[in-house]
Short mmCIF file of C-alpha atoms in Angstrom, two decimals:
data_model
loop_
_atom_site.label_atom_id
_atom_site.label_comp_id
_atom_site.label_asym_id
_atom_site.label_seq_id
_atom_site.Cartn_x
_atom_site.Cartn_y
_atom_site.Cartn_z
CA MET M 1 22.90 0.08 7.95
CA LYS M 2 20.26 -2.23 6.71
CA LYS M 3 21.09 -4.39 3.65
CA PRO M 4 18.85 -3.67 0.67
CA TRP M 5 17.90 -7.32 0.40
CA PHE M 6 16.74 -7.28 4.00
CA ALA M 7 14.55 -4.18 3.31
CA ASP M 8 13.13 -5.94 0.21
CA PHE M 9 12.37 -9.05 2.19
CA ASN M 10 10.38 -7.08 4.76
CA LEU M 11 8.57 -5.16 1.96
CA LEU M 12 7.76 -8.57 0.37
CA LEU M 13 6.18 -9.55 3.73
CA VAL M 14 4.03 -6.35 3.51
CA ALA M 15 2.74 -7.45 0.12
CA PHE M 16 2.15 -10.89 1.52
CA VAL M 17 0.06 -9.47 4.28
CA TRP M 18 -1.97 -7.21 1.90
CA GLY M 19 -2.60 -10.11 -0.54
CA THR M 20 -3.70 -12.56 2.12
CA THR M 21 -6.13 -10.17 3.79
CA PHE M 22 -7.89 -9.24 0.50
CA VAL M 23 -10.55 -11.99 1.04
CA ILE M 24 -11.14 -10.90 4.57
CA VAL M 25 -11.81 -7.32 3.55
CA GLN M 26 -14.14 -8.42 0.75
CA LYS M 27 -16.22 -10.19 3.30
CA ALA M 28 -16.30 -7.25 5.63
CA ILE M 29 -17.42 -4.65 3.19
CA ALA M 30 -20.45 -6.67 2.47
CA PHE M 31 -21.64 -5.37 5.86
CA LEU M 32 -19.83 -2.00 6.27
CA GLU M 33 -19.31 0.14 3.17
CA PRO M 34 -15.81 0.85 1.95
CA TYR M 35 -15.18 4.31 3.08
CA SER M 36 -16.87 3.61 6.47
CA PHE M 37 -14.67 0.46 6.80
CA ASN M 38 -11.52 2.49 5.95
CA THR M 39 -12.49 5.23 8.48
CA VAL M 40 -12.46 2.63 11.29
CA ARG M 41 -9.59 0.54 10.01
CA PHE M 42 -7.14 3.46 9.66
CA PHE M 43 -8.29 5.05 12.91
CA ILE M 44 -7.69 1.88 14.90
CA ALA M 45 -4.30 1.49 13.21
CA ALA M 46 -3.28 5.03 14.05
CA ILE M 47 -4.42 4.64 17.68
CA LEU M 48 -2.50 1.42 17.98
CA LEU M 49 0.79 3.20 16.80
CA LEU M 50 0.09 6.01 19.14
CA PHE M 51 -0.03 3.54 22.07
CA ILE M 52 3.48 2.30 20.95
CA VAL M 53 4.62 5.92 20.88
CA TYR M 54 3.28 6.57 24.40
CA PHE M 55 4.40 3.43 26.20
CA PHE M 56 7.66 2.83 24.43
CA LYS M 57 8.88 5.96 22.65
CA ARG M 58 7.54 8.96 24.42
CA ILE M 59 10.25 11.14 22.95
CA SER M 60 8.50 10.61 19.58
CA PHE M 61 5.67 12.87 20.63
CA LYS M 62 8.09 15.76 20.08
CA GLU M 63 8.21 14.75 16.44
CA PHE M 64 4.53 15.79 15.99
CA ARG M 65 5.50 19.44 16.58
CA ASN M 66 7.64 19.29 13.50
CA LYS M 67 5.58 21.10 10.81
CA HIS M 68 7.66 19.44 8.07
CA LEU M 69 6.78 15.93 9.41
CA LEU M 70 3.13 16.86 9.59
CA ARG M 71 3.08 18.20 6.09
CA SER M 72 4.98 15.13 4.81
CA GLY M 73 2.48 12.77 6.55
CA LEU M 74 -0.48 14.74 5.18
CA ILE M 75 0.93 14.40 1.67
CA LEU M 76 1.38 10.69 2.03
CA GLY M 77 -2.05 10.23 3.60
CA PHE M 78 -3.67 12.29 0.85
CA TRP M 79 -2.14 10.12 -1.97
CA LEU M 80 -2.97 7.03 -0.04
CA PHE M 81 -6.62 8.08 0.45
CA LEU M 82 -6.98 8.89 -3.24
CA GLY M 83 -5.68 5.50 -4.22
CA TYR M 84 -8.22 3.70 -2.10
CA GLY M 85 -10.91 6.24 -3.15
CA PHE M 86 -10.43 5.98 -6.98
CA GLN M 87 -10.20 2.19 -6.79
CA THR M 88 -13.48 2.00 -4.77
CA VAL M 89 -15.32 4.29 -7.29
CA GLY M 90 -13.74 2.46 -10.25
CA LEU M 91 -14.99 -0.90 -9.04
CA LEU M 92 -18.54 0.40 -9.39
CA TYR M 93 -18.08 0.48 -13.16
CA THR M 94 -15.40 -2.11 -14.07
CA THR M 95 -14.50 -5.65 -13.06
CA SER M 96 -12.10 -6.53 -10.27
CA SER M 97 -9.83 -8.37 -12.64
CA LYS M 98 -9.33 -5.30 -14.76
CA ALA M 99 -8.99 -3.08 -11.58
CA GLY M 100 -6.18 -5.37 -10.42
CA PHE M 101 -4.43 -5.11 -13.63
CA ILE M 102 -4.67 -1.32 -14.03
CA THR M 103 -3.72 -0.80 -10.42
CA GLY M 104 -0.60 -2.80 -11.07
CA LEU M 105 0.49 -0.31 -13.75
CA SER M 106 1.97 1.50 -10.88
CA VAL M 107 4.93 -0.71 -11.41
CA VAL M 108 5.87 1.18 -14.58
CA LEU M 109 4.63 4.53 -13.33
CA VAL M 110 6.82 4.62 -10.22
CA PRO M 111 10.21 4.62 -12.08
CA LEU M 112 8.83 7.48 -14.38
CA PHE M 113 7.75 9.54 -11.48
CA SER M 114 10.99 8.88 -9.48
CA TYR M 115 12.87 10.22 -12.59
CA VAL M 116 10.68 13.35 -12.92
CA LEU M 117 10.21 14.12 -9.20
CA LEU M 118 13.37 12.70 -7.47
CA LYS M 119 15.85 12.82 -10.38
CA GLN M 120 16.54 9.03 -10.01
CA ARG M 121 17.95 7.62 -13.21
CA LEU M 122 15.91 5.14 -15.33
CA ASP M 123 17.60 1.73 -15.10
CA TRP M 124 17.25 -0.76 -17.91
CA GLN M 125 17.04 -3.65 -15.49
CA ILE M 126 14.21 -2.12 -13.57
CA GLY M 127 12.45 -1.30 -16.86
CA MET M 128 12.73 -4.86 -18.05
CA SER M 129 11.54 -6.23 -14.69
CA SER M 130 8.63 -3.78 -14.80
CA VAL M 131 7.54 -4.96 -18.34
CA LEU M 132 7.68 -8.59 -17.17
CA ALA M 133 5.64 -7.82 -14.06
CA VAL M 134 3.04 -5.93 -16.02
CA PHE M 135 2.65 -8.74 -18.55
CA GLY M 136 2.37 -11.10 -15.67
CA LEU M 137 -0.31 -9.01 -14.08
CA TYR M 138 -2.13 -9.13 -17.41
CA LEU M 139 -2.08 -12.86 -17.52
CA LEU M 140 -2.96 -13.21 -13.80
CA THR M 141 -5.95 -10.79 -13.75
CA ILE M 142 -7.48 -10.42 -17.36
CA HIS M 143 -9.54 -13.54 -18.21
CA ASP M 144 -11.79 -12.09 -20.98
CA ARG M 145 -11.64 -9.40 -23.60
CA PHE M 146 -10.05 -6.25 -22.50
CA SER M 147 -12.05 -3.15 -23.18
CA LEU M 148 -12.08 0.29 -21.52
CA ASN M 149 -14.74 2.25 -19.70
CA ILE M 150 -15.12 5.12 -17.21
CA GLY M 151 -14.32 2.78 -14.24
CA ASP M 152 -11.01 1.93 -15.77
CA GLY M 153 -10.19 5.60 -15.89
CA TYR M 154 -10.82 6.01 -12.22
CA VAL M 155 -8.78 2.94 -11.55
CA LEU M 156 -5.96 4.46 -13.56
CA LEU M 157 -6.14 7.56 -11.36
CA CYS M 158 -5.84 5.03 -8.42
CA ALA M 159 -2.69 3.58 -9.87
CA ILE M 160 -1.21 7.12 -10.32
CA SER M 161 -2.08 7.91 -6.64
CA PHE M 162 -0.48 4.69 -5.29
CA ALA M 163 2.59 5.32 -7.51
CA LEU M 164 2.94 8.83 -6.06
CA HIS M 165 2.46 7.54 -2.50
CA ILE M 166 5.32 5.16 -3.10
CA VAL M 167 7.52 7.87 -4.68
CA PHE M 168 6.79 10.39 -1.92
CA THR M 169 7.37 7.70 0.84
CA GLY M 170 10.84 7.13 -0.71
CA LYS M 171 11.51 10.88 -0.43
CA PHE M 172 10.24 11.54 3.09
CA ALA M 173 11.21 8.27 4.80
CA LYS M 174 14.84 9.35 4.70
CA SER M 175 14.19 12.50 6.67
CA PHE M 176 11.66 11.66 9.50
CA ASP M 177 10.96 9.13 12.20
CA ALA M 178 9.02 6.28 10.54
CA LEU M 179 6.60 5.93 13.45
CA GLY M 180 5.66 9.59 13.57
CA LEU M 181 5.34 9.82 9.77
CA THR M 182 3.13 6.68 9.63
CA VAL M 183 0.84 7.91 12.41
CA VAL M 184 0.10 11.16 10.68
CA GLN M 185 -0.60 9.56 7.26
CA LEU M 186 -2.96 6.96 8.84
CA PHE M 187 -4.94 9.57 10.65
CA THR M 188 -5.09 11.69 7.47
CA VAL M 189 -6.64 8.62 5.55
CA SER M 190 -9.10 7.89 8.30
CA ILE M 191 -10.31 11.58 8.45
CA LEU M 192 -10.70 11.86 4.68
CA SER M 193 -12.46 8.54 4.64
CA LEU M 194 -14.88 9.75 7.28
CA ILE M 195 -15.61 13.01 5.39
CA THR M 196 -16.15 11.01 2.23
CA ALA M 197 -18.40 8.44 3.96
CA LEU M 198 -20.56 11.27 5.37
CA PHE M 199 -21.43 12.47 1.82
CA THR M 200 -21.47 9.21 -0.12
CA GLU M 201 -22.44 6.34 2.19
CA ARG M 202 -24.73 5.26 4.91
CA TRP M 203 -22.20 6.50 7.40
CA GLN M 204 -24.30 5.55 10.42
CA GLY M 205 -22.77 2.05 10.07
CA ILE M 206 -19.52 3.47 11.56
CA PHE M 207 -21.25 4.00 14.83
CA ALA M 208 -23.75 1.15 14.58
CA MET M 209 -22.73 -1.46 17.16
CA ASN M 210 -24.87 -4.15 15.55
CA MET M 211 -22.81 -3.66 12.37
CA LEU M 212 -19.42 -3.28 14.03
CA LEU M 213 -19.97 -6.42 16.26
CA LYS M 214 -20.57 -8.73 13.27
CA SER M 215 -17.94 -11.44 13.43
CA GLU M 216 -16.83 -10.79 9.83
CA VAL M 217 -16.35 -7.08 10.52
CA ILE M 218 -14.59 -7.60 13.83
CA THR M 219 -12.19 -10.13 12.34
CA ALA M 220 -11.52 -7.97 9.33
CA LEU M 221 -10.93 -4.75 11.43
CA LEU M 222 -8.60 -6.47 13.95
CA ILE M 223 -6.50 -8.21 11.29
CA THR M 224 -6.32 -5.39 8.76
CA SER M 225 -5.91 -2.59 11.40
CA LEU M 226 -2.96 -4.31 13.09
CA PHE M 227 -1.24 -6.29 10.36
CA ALA M 228 -2.38 -4.82 7.03
CA THR M 229 -2.44 -1.13 8.11
CA ALA M 230 -0.41 -0.26 11.27
CA LEU M 231 2.48 -2.65 10.94
CA ALA M 232 2.41 -2.83 7.06
CA PHE M 233 2.59 0.92 6.49
CA LEU M 234 5.09 1.34 9.32
CA ALA M 235 7.25 -1.21 7.71
CA GLN M 236 6.86 0.31 4.26
CA THR M 237 7.85 3.79 5.55
CA TYR M 238 10.84 2.46 7.42
CA PHE M 239 12.30 -0.04 5.06
CA GLN M 240 11.69 2.00 1.88
CA SER M 241 14.41 4.38 3.13
CA TYR M 242 16.83 1.51 2.28
CA THR M 243 15.68 0.77 -1.23
CA THR M 244 14.31 2.66 -4.21
CA PRO M 245 10.64 3.45 -5.08
CA ALA M 246 10.90 1.53 -8.40
CA ARG M 247 11.90 -1.63 -6.57
CA VAL M 248 9.19 -1.22 -4.03
CA ALA M 249 6.66 -1.05 -6.82
CA LEU M 250 7.99 -4.31 -8.27
CA ILE M 251 7.84 -5.99 -4.92
CA PHE M 252 4.28 -4.79 -4.29
CA ALA M 253 3.29 -6.37 -7.70
CA MET M 254 3.41 -9.62 -5.75
CA GLU M 255 0.26 -8.59 -3.82
CA PRO M 256 -2.18 -9.97 -6.50
CA VAL M 257 -0.12 -13.19 -6.53
CA PHE M 258 -0.57 -13.71 -2.87
CA ALA M 259 -4.24 -12.74 -3.23
CA ALA M 260 -4.76 -15.31 -5.88
CA ILE M 261 -3.00 -17.99 -3.85
CA THR M 262 -5.11 -17.17 -0.81
CA ALA M 263 -8.31 -17.33 -2.85
CA PHE M 264 -7.23 -20.69 -4.21
CA ILE M 265 -6.59 -22.05 -0.66
CA VAL M 266 -9.47 -20.42 1.17
CA LEU M 267 -12.19 -20.09 -1.44
CA ASN M 268 -11.16 -22.98 -3.66
CA GLU M 269 -10.94 -20.48 -6.64
CA ARG M 270 -9.17 -22.25 -9.56
CA LEU M 271 -5.91 -20.92 -10.93
CA GLY M 272 -5.73 -21.43 -14.75
CA SER M 273 -2.62 -21.94 -16.73
CA LYS M 274 -2.47 -18.25 -17.74
CA ALA M 275 -2.74 -17.15 -14.17
CA LEU M 276 0.06 -19.41 -13.11
CA ILE M 277 2.33 -18.19 -15.96
CA GLY M 278 1.47 -14.64 -14.83
CA CYS M 279 2.48 -15.38 -11.26
CA ILE M 280 5.76 -16.84 -12.49
CA LEU M 281 6.44 -13.84 -14.72
CA ILE M 282 5.80 -11.38 -11.79
CA LEU M 283 8.11 -13.43 -9.59
CA PHE M 284 10.74 -13.60 -12.31
CA GLY M 285 10.58 -9.77 -12.80
CA MET M 286 11.12 -9.25 -9.10
CA ILE M 287 14.05 -11.60 -8.92
CA LEU M 288 15.57 -10.00 -12.03
CA SER M 289 15.58 -6.60 -10.34
CA GLU M 290 17.58 -8.14 -7.45
CA LEU M 291 20.48 -9.53 -9.50
CA LYS M 292 22.70 -6.49 -9.80
CA TYR M 293 21.41 -4.53 -6.77
CA THR M 294 23.97 -5.44 -4.19
CA ASP M 295 26.29 -2.62 -5.34
CA VAL M 296 23.73 0.09 -4.67
CA THR M 297 24.48 2.21 -1.58
CA PHE M 298 22.37 4.67 0.32
CA LYS M 299 23.53 7.63 2.29
CA LYS M 300 23.12 7.13 5.95
CA LYS M 301 20.42 9.37 7.27
CA LYS M 302 19.94 11.20 10.62
CA ARG M 303 16.67 10.61 12.34
CA VAL M 304 15.34 9.71 15.76
CA GLY M 305 14.33 6.22 16.69
CA PHE M 306 12.50 3.65 14.49
#
């Protein structure tokens, strides 16, 4: 059985990948609109994982006949799509700093949803760690007066969607093959993104070779499809079965920290004292949640393969 700390370490790597690719995605969506970009990104990622299934794990194709796996993957893909969708719409009306903070509120939403939906107990240590992380997110992302508008409401719906995605991943990952479950949810996000792009964007960019062949778009699609989507969501689905949703949310709170560090290194964006303190508080909150976790055990599960 995987040790919880080993699972947490790999999930931290997922947050690292997401945080460090944020700048790359920002450059790409200047040429290819967000839903169109996600259509291609998630489709390529799903195809890459299907190649792995075909060449290395052909037995996993039998998993796709399982209606329960298909339903679970559709549910995960639906909440993941809504998270990206509400965030994209919200950014039309609010600032990226406020969006980053409100999205981070999933840190406190996940334990509550886990208690209601999965009957997992509310732990004081996780609660204190979550409060520290949220306060750290505020210092890291909010640099001016905090006021609310309609965009913030959309981003709050985004936070709820991402929180539910984490909670349901924790529920389904224990029952199904991680590879098959990830493929279904990635295809779901790609299809829903395509449908949305057809009604809200200049979707022709999805098929325009002059747009797809731009160096910024190619680089972003290759890196995000392989590392930030295929491998990242596969790792989340697999390793989350060895930890709790609340701890995953805390670990993923490190994403804006990695994004800020990347922006500092790549774009020379300055990190002020408040932002540095915020990073430290998020890190401290994550470490605090680790201190008494070694005695938590998880039931061994039955499933096929990775």
